[in-house]
Tab-separated table of C-alpha atoms in Angstrom:
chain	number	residue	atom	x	y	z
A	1	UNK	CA	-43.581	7.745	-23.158
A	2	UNK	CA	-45.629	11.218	-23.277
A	3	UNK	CA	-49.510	11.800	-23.988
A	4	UNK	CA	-49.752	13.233	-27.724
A	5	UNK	CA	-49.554	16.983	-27.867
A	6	UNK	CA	-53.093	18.143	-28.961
A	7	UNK	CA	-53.763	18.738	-33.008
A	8	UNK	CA	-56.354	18.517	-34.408
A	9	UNK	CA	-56.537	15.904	-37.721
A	10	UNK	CA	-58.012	16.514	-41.058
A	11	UNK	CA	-58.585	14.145	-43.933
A	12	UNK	CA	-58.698	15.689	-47.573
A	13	UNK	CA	-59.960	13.786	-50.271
A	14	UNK	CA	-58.002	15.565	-53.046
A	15	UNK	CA	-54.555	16.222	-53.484
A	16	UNK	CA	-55.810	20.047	-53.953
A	17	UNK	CA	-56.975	20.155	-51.084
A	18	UNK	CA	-54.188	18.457	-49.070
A	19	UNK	CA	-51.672	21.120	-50.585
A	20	UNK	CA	-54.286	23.642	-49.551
A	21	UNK	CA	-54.567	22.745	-45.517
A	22	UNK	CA	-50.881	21.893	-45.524
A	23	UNK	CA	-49.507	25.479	-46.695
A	24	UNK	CA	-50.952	26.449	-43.195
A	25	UNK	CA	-48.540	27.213	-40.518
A	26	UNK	CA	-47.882	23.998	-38.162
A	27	UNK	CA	-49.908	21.824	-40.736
A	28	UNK	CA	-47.891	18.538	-40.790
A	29	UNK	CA	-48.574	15.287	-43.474
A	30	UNK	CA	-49.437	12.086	-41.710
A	31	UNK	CA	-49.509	9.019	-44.313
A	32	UNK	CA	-49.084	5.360	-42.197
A	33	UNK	CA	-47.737	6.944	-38.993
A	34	UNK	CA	-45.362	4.661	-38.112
A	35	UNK	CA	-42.610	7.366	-38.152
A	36	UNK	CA	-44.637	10.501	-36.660
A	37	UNK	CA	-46.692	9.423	-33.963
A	38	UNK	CA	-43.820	7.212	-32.307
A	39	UNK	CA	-41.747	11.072	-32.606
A	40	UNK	CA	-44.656	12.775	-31.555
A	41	UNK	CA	-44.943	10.309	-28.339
A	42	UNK	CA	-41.660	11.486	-27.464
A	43	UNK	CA	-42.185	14.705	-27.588
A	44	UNK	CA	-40.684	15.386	-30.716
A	45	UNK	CA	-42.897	17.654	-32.463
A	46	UNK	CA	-45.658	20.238	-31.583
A	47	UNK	CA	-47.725	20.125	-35.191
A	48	UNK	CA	-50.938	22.061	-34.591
A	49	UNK	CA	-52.654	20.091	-37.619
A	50	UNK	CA	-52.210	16.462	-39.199
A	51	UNK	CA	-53.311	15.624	-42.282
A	52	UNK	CA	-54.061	12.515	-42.891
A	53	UNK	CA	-53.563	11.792	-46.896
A	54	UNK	CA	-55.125	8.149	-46.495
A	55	UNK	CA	-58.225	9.374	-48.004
A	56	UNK	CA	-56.498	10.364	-51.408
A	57	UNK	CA	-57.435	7.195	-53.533
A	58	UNK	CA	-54.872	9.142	-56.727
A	59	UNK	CA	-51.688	8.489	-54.067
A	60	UNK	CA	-51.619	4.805	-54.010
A	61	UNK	CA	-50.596	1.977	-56.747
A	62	UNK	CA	-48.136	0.434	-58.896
A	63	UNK	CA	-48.367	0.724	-62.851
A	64	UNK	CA	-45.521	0.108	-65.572
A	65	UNK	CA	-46.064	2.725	-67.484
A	66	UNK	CA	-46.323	2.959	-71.795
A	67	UNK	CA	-42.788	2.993	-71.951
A	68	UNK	CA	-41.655	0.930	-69.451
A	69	UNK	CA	-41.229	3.075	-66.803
A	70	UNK	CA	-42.725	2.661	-63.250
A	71	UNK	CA	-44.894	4.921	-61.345
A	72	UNK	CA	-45.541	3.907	-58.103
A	73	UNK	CA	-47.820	6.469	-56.176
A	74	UNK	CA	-46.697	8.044	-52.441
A	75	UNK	CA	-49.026	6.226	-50.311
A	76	UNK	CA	-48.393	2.658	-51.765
A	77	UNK	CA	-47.814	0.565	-48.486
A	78	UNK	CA	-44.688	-0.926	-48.160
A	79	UNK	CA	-45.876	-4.344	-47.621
A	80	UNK	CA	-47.788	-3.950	-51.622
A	81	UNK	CA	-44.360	-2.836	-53.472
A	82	UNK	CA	-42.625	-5.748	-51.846
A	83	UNK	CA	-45.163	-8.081	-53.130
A	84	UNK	CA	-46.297	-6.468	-56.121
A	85	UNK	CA	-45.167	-9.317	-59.224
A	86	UNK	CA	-43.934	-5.830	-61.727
A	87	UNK	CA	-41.638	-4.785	-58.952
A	88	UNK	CA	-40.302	-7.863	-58.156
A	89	UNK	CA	-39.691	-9.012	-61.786
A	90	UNK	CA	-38.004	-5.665	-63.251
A	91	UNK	CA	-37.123	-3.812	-60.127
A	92	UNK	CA	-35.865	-6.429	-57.743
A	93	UNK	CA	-34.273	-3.930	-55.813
A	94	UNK	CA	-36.601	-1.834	-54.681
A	95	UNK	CA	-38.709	-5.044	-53.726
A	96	UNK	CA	-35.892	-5.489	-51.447
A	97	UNK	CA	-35.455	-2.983	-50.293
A	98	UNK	CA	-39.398	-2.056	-48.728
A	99	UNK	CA	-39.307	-5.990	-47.913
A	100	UNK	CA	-36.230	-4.955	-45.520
A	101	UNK	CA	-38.182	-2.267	-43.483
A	102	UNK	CA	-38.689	-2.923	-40.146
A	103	UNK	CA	-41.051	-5.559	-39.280
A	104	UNK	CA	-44.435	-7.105	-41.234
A	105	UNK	CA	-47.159	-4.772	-39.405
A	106	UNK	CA	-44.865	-1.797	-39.892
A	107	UNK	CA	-45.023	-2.406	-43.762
A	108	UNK	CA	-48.728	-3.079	-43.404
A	109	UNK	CA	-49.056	0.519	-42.924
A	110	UNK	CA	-46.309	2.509	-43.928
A	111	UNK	CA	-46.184	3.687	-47.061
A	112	UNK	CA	-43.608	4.695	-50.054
A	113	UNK	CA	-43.786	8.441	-49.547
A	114	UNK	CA	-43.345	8.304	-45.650
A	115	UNK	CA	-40.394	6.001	-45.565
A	116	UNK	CA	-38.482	8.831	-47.965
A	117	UNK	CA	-39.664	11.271	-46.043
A	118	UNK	CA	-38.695	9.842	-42.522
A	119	UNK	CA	-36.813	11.953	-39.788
A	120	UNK	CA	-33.105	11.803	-39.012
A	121	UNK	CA	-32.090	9.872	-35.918
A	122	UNK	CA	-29.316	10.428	-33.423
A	123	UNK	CA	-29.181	8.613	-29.722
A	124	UNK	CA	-29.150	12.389	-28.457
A	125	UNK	CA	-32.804	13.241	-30.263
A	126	UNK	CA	-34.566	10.132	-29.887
A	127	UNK	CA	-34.548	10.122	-26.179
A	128	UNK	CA	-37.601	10.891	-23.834
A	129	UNK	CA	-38.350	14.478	-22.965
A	130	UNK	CA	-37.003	14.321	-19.449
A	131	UNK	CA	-33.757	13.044	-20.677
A	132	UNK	CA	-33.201	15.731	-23.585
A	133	UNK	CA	-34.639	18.722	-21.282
A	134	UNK	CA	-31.699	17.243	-18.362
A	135	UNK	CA	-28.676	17.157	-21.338
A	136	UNK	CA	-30.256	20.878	-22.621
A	137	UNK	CA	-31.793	19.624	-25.595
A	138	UNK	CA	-29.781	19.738	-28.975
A	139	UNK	CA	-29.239	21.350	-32.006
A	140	UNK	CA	-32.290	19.625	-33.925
A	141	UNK	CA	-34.619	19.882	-31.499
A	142	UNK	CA	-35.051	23.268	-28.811
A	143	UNK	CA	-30.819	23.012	-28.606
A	144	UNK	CA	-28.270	25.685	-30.037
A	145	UNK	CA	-25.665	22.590	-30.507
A	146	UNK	CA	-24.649	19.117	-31.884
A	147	UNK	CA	-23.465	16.721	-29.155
A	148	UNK	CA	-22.504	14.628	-31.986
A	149	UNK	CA	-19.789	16.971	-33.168
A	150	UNK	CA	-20.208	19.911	-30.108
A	151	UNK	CA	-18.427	22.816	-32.320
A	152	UNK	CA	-20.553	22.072	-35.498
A	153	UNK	CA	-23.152	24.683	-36.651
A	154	UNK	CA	-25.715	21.890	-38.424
A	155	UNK	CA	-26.768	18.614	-36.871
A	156	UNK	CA	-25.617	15.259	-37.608
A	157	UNK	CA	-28.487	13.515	-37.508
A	158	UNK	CA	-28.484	10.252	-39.734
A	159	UNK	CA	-30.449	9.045	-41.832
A	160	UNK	CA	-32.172	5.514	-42.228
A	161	UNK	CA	-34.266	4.948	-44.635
A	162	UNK	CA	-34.150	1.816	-46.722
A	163	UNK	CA	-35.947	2.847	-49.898
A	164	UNK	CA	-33.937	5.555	-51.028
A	165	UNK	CA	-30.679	3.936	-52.004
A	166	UNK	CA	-32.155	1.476	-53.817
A	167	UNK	CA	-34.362	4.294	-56.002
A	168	UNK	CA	-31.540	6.581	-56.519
A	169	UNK	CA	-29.349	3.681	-58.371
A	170	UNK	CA	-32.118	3.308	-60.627
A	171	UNK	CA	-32.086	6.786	-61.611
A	172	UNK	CA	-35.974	7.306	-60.043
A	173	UNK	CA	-37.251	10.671	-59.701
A	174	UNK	CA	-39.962	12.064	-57.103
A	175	UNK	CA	-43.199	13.828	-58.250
A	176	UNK	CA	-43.996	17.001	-56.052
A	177	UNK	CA	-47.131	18.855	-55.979
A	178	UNK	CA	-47.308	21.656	-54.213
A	179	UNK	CA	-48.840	25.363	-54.394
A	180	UNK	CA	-46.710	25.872	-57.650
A	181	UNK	CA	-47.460	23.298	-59.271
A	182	UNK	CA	-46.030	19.843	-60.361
A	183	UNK	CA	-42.485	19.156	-60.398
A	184	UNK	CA	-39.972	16.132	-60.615
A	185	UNK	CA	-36.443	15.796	-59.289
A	186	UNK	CA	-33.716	13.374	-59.019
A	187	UNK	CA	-34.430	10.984	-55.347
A	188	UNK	CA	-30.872	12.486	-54.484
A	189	UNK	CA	-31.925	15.533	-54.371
A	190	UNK	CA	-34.905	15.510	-52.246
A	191	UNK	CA	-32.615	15.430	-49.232
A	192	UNK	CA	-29.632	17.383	-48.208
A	193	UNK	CA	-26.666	16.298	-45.829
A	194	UNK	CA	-28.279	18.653	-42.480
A	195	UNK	CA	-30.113	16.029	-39.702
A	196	UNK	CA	-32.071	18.832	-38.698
A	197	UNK	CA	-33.165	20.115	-42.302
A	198	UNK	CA	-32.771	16.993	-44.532
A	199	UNK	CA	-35.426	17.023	-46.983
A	200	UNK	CA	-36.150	20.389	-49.915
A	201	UNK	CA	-39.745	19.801	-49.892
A	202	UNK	CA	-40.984	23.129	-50.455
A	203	UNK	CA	-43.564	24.568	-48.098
A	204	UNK	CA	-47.048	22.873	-48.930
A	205	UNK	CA	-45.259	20.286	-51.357
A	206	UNK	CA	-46.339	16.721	-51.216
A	207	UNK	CA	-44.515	13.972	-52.310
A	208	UNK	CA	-46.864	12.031	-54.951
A	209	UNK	CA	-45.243	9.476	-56.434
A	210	UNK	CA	-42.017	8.038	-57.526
A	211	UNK	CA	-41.078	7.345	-61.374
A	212	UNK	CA	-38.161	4.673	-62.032
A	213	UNK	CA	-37.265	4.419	-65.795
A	214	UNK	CA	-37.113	0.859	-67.452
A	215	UNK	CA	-34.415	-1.444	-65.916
A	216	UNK	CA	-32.631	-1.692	-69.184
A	217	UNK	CA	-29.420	-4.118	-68.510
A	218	UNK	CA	-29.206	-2.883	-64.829
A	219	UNK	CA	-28.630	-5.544	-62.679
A	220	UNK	CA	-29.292	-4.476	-58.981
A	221	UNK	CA	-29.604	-4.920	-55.366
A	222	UNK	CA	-29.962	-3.878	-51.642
A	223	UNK	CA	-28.296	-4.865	-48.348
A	224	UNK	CA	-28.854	-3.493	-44.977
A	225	UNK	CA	-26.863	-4.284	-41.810
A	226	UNK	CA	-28.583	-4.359	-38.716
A	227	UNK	CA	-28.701	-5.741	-35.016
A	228	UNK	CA	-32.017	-7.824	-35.117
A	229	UNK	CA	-33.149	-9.486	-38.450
A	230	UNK	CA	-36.511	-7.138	-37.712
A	231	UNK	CA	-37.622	-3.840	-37.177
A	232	UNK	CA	-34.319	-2.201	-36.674
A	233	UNK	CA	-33.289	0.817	-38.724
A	234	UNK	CA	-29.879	-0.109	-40.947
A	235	UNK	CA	-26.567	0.484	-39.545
A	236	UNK	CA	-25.211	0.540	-42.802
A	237	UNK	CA	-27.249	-0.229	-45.963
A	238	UNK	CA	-25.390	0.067	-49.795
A	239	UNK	CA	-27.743	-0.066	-52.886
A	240	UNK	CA	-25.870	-0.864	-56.273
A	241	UNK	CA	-26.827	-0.485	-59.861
A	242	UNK	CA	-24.435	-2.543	-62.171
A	243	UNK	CA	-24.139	-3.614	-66.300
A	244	UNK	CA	-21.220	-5.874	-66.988
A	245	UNK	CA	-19.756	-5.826	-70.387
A	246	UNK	CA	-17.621	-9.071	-70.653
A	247	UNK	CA	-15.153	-8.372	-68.667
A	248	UNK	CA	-15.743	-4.520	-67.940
A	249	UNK	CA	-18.168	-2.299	-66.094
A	250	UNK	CA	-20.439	-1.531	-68.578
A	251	UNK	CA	-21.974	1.042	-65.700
A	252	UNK	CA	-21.827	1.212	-61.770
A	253	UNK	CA	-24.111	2.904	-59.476
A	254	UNK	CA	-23.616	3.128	-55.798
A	255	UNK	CA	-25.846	5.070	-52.728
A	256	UNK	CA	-25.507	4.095	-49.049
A	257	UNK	CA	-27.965	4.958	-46.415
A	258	UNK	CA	-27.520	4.987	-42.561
A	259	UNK	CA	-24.022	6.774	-42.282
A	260	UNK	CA	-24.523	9.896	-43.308
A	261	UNK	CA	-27.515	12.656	-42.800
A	262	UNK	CA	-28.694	11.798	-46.273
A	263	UNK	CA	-28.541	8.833	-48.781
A	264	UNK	CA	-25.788	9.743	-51.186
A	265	UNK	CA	-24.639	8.820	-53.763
A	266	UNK	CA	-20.691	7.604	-53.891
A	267	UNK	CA	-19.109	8.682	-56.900
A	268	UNK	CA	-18.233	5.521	-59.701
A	269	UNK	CA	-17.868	7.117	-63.002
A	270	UNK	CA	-13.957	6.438	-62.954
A	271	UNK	CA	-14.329	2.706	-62.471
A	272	UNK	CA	-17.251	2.683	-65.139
A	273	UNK	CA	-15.145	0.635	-68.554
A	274	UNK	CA	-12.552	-1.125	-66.578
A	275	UNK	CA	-12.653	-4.458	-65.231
A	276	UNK	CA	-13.930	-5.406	-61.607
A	277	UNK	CA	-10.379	-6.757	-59.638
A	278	UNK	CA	-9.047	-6.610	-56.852
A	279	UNK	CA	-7.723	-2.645	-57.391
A	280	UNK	CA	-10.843	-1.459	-58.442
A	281	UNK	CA	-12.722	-3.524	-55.560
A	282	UNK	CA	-10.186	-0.900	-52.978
A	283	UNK	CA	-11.100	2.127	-55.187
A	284	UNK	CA	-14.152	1.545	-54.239
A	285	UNK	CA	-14.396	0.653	-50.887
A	286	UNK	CA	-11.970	4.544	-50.705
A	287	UNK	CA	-14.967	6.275	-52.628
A	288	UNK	CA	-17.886	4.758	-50.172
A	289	UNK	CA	-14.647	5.179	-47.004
A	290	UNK	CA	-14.371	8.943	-48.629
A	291	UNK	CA	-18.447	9.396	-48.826
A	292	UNK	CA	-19.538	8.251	-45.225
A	293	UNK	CA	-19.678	10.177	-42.557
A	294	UNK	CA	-20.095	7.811	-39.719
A	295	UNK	CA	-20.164	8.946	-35.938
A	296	UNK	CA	-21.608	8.423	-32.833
A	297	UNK	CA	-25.238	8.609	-33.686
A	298	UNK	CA	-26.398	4.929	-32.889
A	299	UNK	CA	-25.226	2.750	-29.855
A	300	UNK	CA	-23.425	0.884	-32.026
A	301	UNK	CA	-19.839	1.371	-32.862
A	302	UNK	CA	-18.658	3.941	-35.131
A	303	UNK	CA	-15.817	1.744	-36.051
A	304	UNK	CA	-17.942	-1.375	-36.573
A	305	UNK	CA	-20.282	0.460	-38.426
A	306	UNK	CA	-17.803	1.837	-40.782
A	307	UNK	CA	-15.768	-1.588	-40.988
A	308	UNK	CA	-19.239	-2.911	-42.103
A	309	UNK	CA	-20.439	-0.743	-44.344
A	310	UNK	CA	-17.389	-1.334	-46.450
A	311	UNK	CA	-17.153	-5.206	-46.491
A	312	UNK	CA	-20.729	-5.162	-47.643
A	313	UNK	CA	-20.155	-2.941	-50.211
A	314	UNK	CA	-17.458	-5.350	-51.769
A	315	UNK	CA	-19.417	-8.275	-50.854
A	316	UNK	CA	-22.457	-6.700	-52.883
A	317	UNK	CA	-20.563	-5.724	-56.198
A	318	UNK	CA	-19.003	-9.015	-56.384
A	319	UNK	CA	-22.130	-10.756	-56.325
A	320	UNK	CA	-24.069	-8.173	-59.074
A	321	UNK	CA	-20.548	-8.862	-60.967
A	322	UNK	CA	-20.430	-12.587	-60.847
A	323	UNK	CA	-24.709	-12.855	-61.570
A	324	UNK	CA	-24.244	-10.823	-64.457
C-alpha cells in the first residue's frame, strides 16, 4: 500500500464555505473516508485539497418532515439511518439497505452522502500502483483504454453502492448546493452509466441531503449478494418498490446496483395492473436480463453474477407480493 500523496485538509464550518474552498481546482470532499483514503492509499487520486465536511453540524440527521416526507441530511452515518426507529418503521428499505454496508466500524463512520457518492470499481483500477503502471494503466485512471471491453471509448467501471437502489424505488430526490444555488433531482439521475465519470455533480456542488416522500402503500425491500456476509461490496443487489391490488400490481418499482456503472432503474410500467404469475415473473427477470450490463469487473463470475442477480430478483418480488 502507498504513503498518502500530500494535500493539505481544511474543515469549513458552513456549507458556504465548503462550496466556496471546493470550487477550487483539485479541491476534493472528504465526509467518513472510508471510500477516499483507502483509493488515495492506492494511488488513486492526486487531490491537492480535502475538505473535510464533518464540521457542518446542518449536514447530519433524520426528520419526517410536515408532510410526511423524510429528509435525511448528507453526513448522517450509516450506522444512525439503520438504527434510526422513523426509518425503520416507514422506510424499511433504506434501513436495509445502510444496515447491509460493509462491516459495523465502516457504518460507524461513513455517511449517507459518501456511500452515493462512492467511486466505480473494476479489478483493473483497484490494483496497487506497481501493478496498474506494469498493465499501462487504464481508461479511468492515467490509461487511453478499457481492459474490460479493450475497443470501448468510456470505462466500465461498476458501481456498488447499496443505498441507491433502495432510494430510487422510493422516488427520493438529492438536495445539491453548489455555487448556483440549491437544486433537487431524481437519485437516478445523479449518476450516469460512464465508470470513469459516473456522478453529474456540478463543479463545487455538494450533496446535502436526501428527501424520500411518504411511503404511501409501498411495500419495499433490499437484497445484496455477496461473497462474505461482511464488508464486501454487492455482486448483485435489486431494490423493489411494490403495491398489490388484490390480485394485481397496483405499482412496481425495480433498481439494481453492482452490474452496471450506475444504479438503474429497470423498466416495470408494462407489468404495473396485471397479476404477478409465472409470465410476468420471466418478463421481468428479461427487463432486469435486458438492463444489466455485467462483465468482468469483479473476480467473480460474470455468469454467476448474472445467474444471481436474476433469481434474486424473482425471489424478492415474490416475497413483497405474498407480504402484501
Amino acid at each position: 500500500m502507498n504513503l498518502l500523496p500530500e494535500f493539505r485538509t481544511l474543515r469549513p464550518n458552513t456549507l458556504a464555505e465548503a462550496v466556496s474552498v471546493l470550487s477550487a481546482e483539485g479541491a476534493q470532499a472528504l465526509a467518513g473516508g472510508t471510500d477516499l483514503l483507502p483509493n488515495l492509499r492506492r494511488g488513486l487520486g492526486l487531490p491537492t485539497t480535502l475538505v473535510d465536511l464533518g464540521a457542518i453540524a446542518d449536514l447530519a440527521g433524520i426528520a419526517v418532515l410536515p408532510d410526511g416526507s423524510l429528509r435525511i441530511g448528507a453526513g448522517t452515518a450509516l450506522e444512525t439511518i439503520a438504527e434510526d426507529a422513523s426509518v425503520r418503521g416507514a422506510w424499511p428499505a433504506i434501513a436495509t439497505a445502510a444496515a447491509l454496508v460493509a462491516g459495523p466500524t465502516h457504518r460507524a463512520s461513513a455517511t449517507l452522502g459518501g456511500n452515493l457518492c462512492q467511486d466505480t470499481r473494476c479489478v483493473f483500477y483497484n490494483q496497487s500502483e506497481w501493478w496498474r503502471s506494469g498493465n499501462d494503466y487504464c481508461l479511468k485512471y492515467m490509461g487511453d483504454k478499457c481492459h474490460v471491453v479493450v475497443k470501448s471509448d468510456r470505462c466500465y467501471a461498476t458501481y456498488h453502492g447499496d443505498v441507491a437502489p433502495a432510494l430510487m424505488v422510493l422516488g427520493a430526490q438529492v438536495e445539491l448546493t453548489g455555487p448556483g444555488g440549491q437544486r433537487l433531482l431524481p437519485v437516478a439521475q445523479l449518476f450516469r452509466e460512464d465508470g470513469a465519470h459516473w456522478l453529474t455533480l456540478g463543479h463545487g456542488e455538494v450533496l446535502t441531503a436526501v428527501v424520500v416522500p411518504p411511503a404511501a402503500r409501498w411495500r419495499a425491500d433490499y437484497v445484496k449478494v455477496r461473497i462474505r456476509e461482511a464488508i464486501d461490496f454487492p455482486l448483485a443487489g435489486i431494490a423493489v418498490a411494490l403495491q398489490r391490488d388484490g390480485d394485481t400490481l397496483g405499482g412496481l418499482k425495480l433498481a439494481i446496483t453492482g452490474t452496471n456503472s450506475a444504479p438503474l432503474m429497470v423498466p416495470t410500467d408494462a407489468l404495473v395492473g396485471t397479476p404477478w404469475n409465472a409470465a410476468n415473473a420471466e418478463a421481468l427477470v428479461q427487463a432486469v436480463r435486458k438492463t444489466s450490463n455485467v462483465l468482468l469487473t469483479t473476480i467473480t463470475p460474470v455468469k454467476y453474477r448474472r445467474r444471481v442477480l436474476l433469481a434474486m430478483t424473482r425471489k424478492l418480488v415474490d416475497q413483497l407480493w405474498s407480504g402484501a
